[in-house]
Amino acid sequence: MKLRHGITLCSLPATQTGAESGDTQSVDVVLIGAGTMSATLGTLLQTLQPEWTIHLYERLDKAAEESSNVWNNAGTGHSAFAEMNYTTSRPDGSVDIQRAIGITEQFEVSRQFWASQVREGVLSNPRSFINTVPHLSFVWGQERVAYLRARFEAMHGNPLYAGMEYSDDPAKIAEWIPLVMTGRDQQDPVAATRMAIGTEVNFGEITRQMMNSLSRHDNFHLSVNTQVRDLKRNPDGTWKVTVADTHGGGNERSVNARFVFIGAGGAALPLLQKSGIPEARQYGGFPVGGQFLYTTNPDVVAKHDAKVYGMAPAGSPPMSVPHIDKRILDGTPAIMFGPFATFSSKFLKNGSWTDLMRSITPNNLWPMTKVGLNNMDLVRYLISQLRMSESGQFKELQNYYPEARREDWKLWTAGQRVQTIKDIEGKGGTLQFGTELVSGAEGTIAALLGASPGASTAPSIMLKLLERVFPEQVASEQWQAKLKAMIPSYGKALAENPQLLYDVRAMSRELLELTEPDLTTTPASHSEPETSGS
């Protein structure tokens, strides 16, 4: 099989794929970073082209220990049901929901993909990695209540949001989220929307299970405690990937790969820069960390069965939207609230303090500086977060849980994210929210930059990568059949195909053992607005 520009991918005999001899090996695919993205891409490729040889390198001692770890992310199945940063107000007061529609469609692809992996035995015990937890948007104050109602009006008639409920009646909202409403000032106007089919996801467990399945195949080799030191293009268009053991003296070895995917979270940017491809020159990155308050007190946890998203402060990045969430942390029920932004020059939680400085180049220095000058709201927000005391953090929690007791809550430092900065011709340096897929012109190397919605939409992102770097294979009857077996809606817009939407939701609900309501029998139905005067 050929990549763009004629570079051929072929399977290699298993005897040539070992990583122990120290000789330069040749493999079809190298994946860098043992997180959700690499696990998803590896699983797709194993299904689509099982004879291809794949090597995966992870610098830590096991998979899913950085951003994919259940403690290092919000665990929200990001479906845009509640995340108000995915919908924007227009000058006339209406709300643009186009970005939300795109994210909802992508999460539906994730559900289908995970369901298909349960059916094939790649994933097992769905309740260990996905559970039904309603998603709510919650606001207070007249202006925000008006916004949320306009958001609901724009969304609830779309098939993707069938079953969405709205209320500005405090008593009704208290039925949905008693922990949030108990003890609240009844004079303050409030409103909420609710989607009962929201999910809580353990991306670390999904990643580990997919890695375990991949490792059962002779053509797949996972090397942990192994750091990628360099990437250089060979004369024949393949890539020489130089790696070293992080334990045992750091002896270097290399492998030649026909295709390389850099899915190393925050470390993806420095590795992309090492490749030397022109497409990497326009990117910079700024690390943003996060902390959460959490409790496992069963009396508190029993009061809250929801993920409740508020509105972000002006200038804050999307990853900083405040939310109070029901979590299942590797089997332990908990509630988390946050995030609170932190700063570290590391690009990974287990990274180096020199990461930021080493990523600055003559090409991205000015765009990065310009972003800081043009986004003073963001700068002020980060400074305010860094100056916030523990008591200030607890007061923020009380905005969402008025009766919270200090002794029930602990502070946890979550994973690092790197906010992507892109030098766009005519605009200079701009912040890129969401994820950014970067690939070389020859289609032999690609990297994923950015953050939220991230892991929630990993299957869609990796499908986009396949379409970009393997266009001939994706167009083939063989791959098309396999893709549609995994993702029945592949190539179709679910918002425009209501019956297909309800069919795939029913399928994924059954295979993933979700306890959400069955909406498949009422594809034309939706909830009418419910107000305090009704």
XYZ file of C-alpha atoms in Angstrom, residues 8 23-24 44 75 80 97 117 136 138 147 188 199 211 215 324 345 375 390 398 414 434 445 462 481 483 497:
27
model
C 4.962 2.100 -0.016
C 19.925 -2.884 14.960
C 18.034 -0.384 12.846
C -8.031 1.495 13.722
C -13.803 12.646 32.297
C -21.525 19.833 23.614
C -24.684 26.260 17.645
C -14.680 -2.533 20.030
C -26.434 20.180 32.624
C -26.349 26.039 34.843
C -28.456 33.495 26.992
C -31.140 35.245 42.224
C -21.673 10.339 29.897
C -3.243 -1.258 24.349
C -0.214 -6.148 22.397
C -18.861 20.265 39.156
C 6.941 25.606 32.014
C -5.013 38.543 24.586
C -7.092 28.139 48.831
C -19.470 27.393 46.908
C -4.326 17.401 37.033
C -9.513 22.724 20.418
C 4.264 12.199 9.435
C -7.923 9.786 13.877
C -16.450 -1.722 4.458
C -14.892 1.641 8.572
C -30.366 11.666 9.267
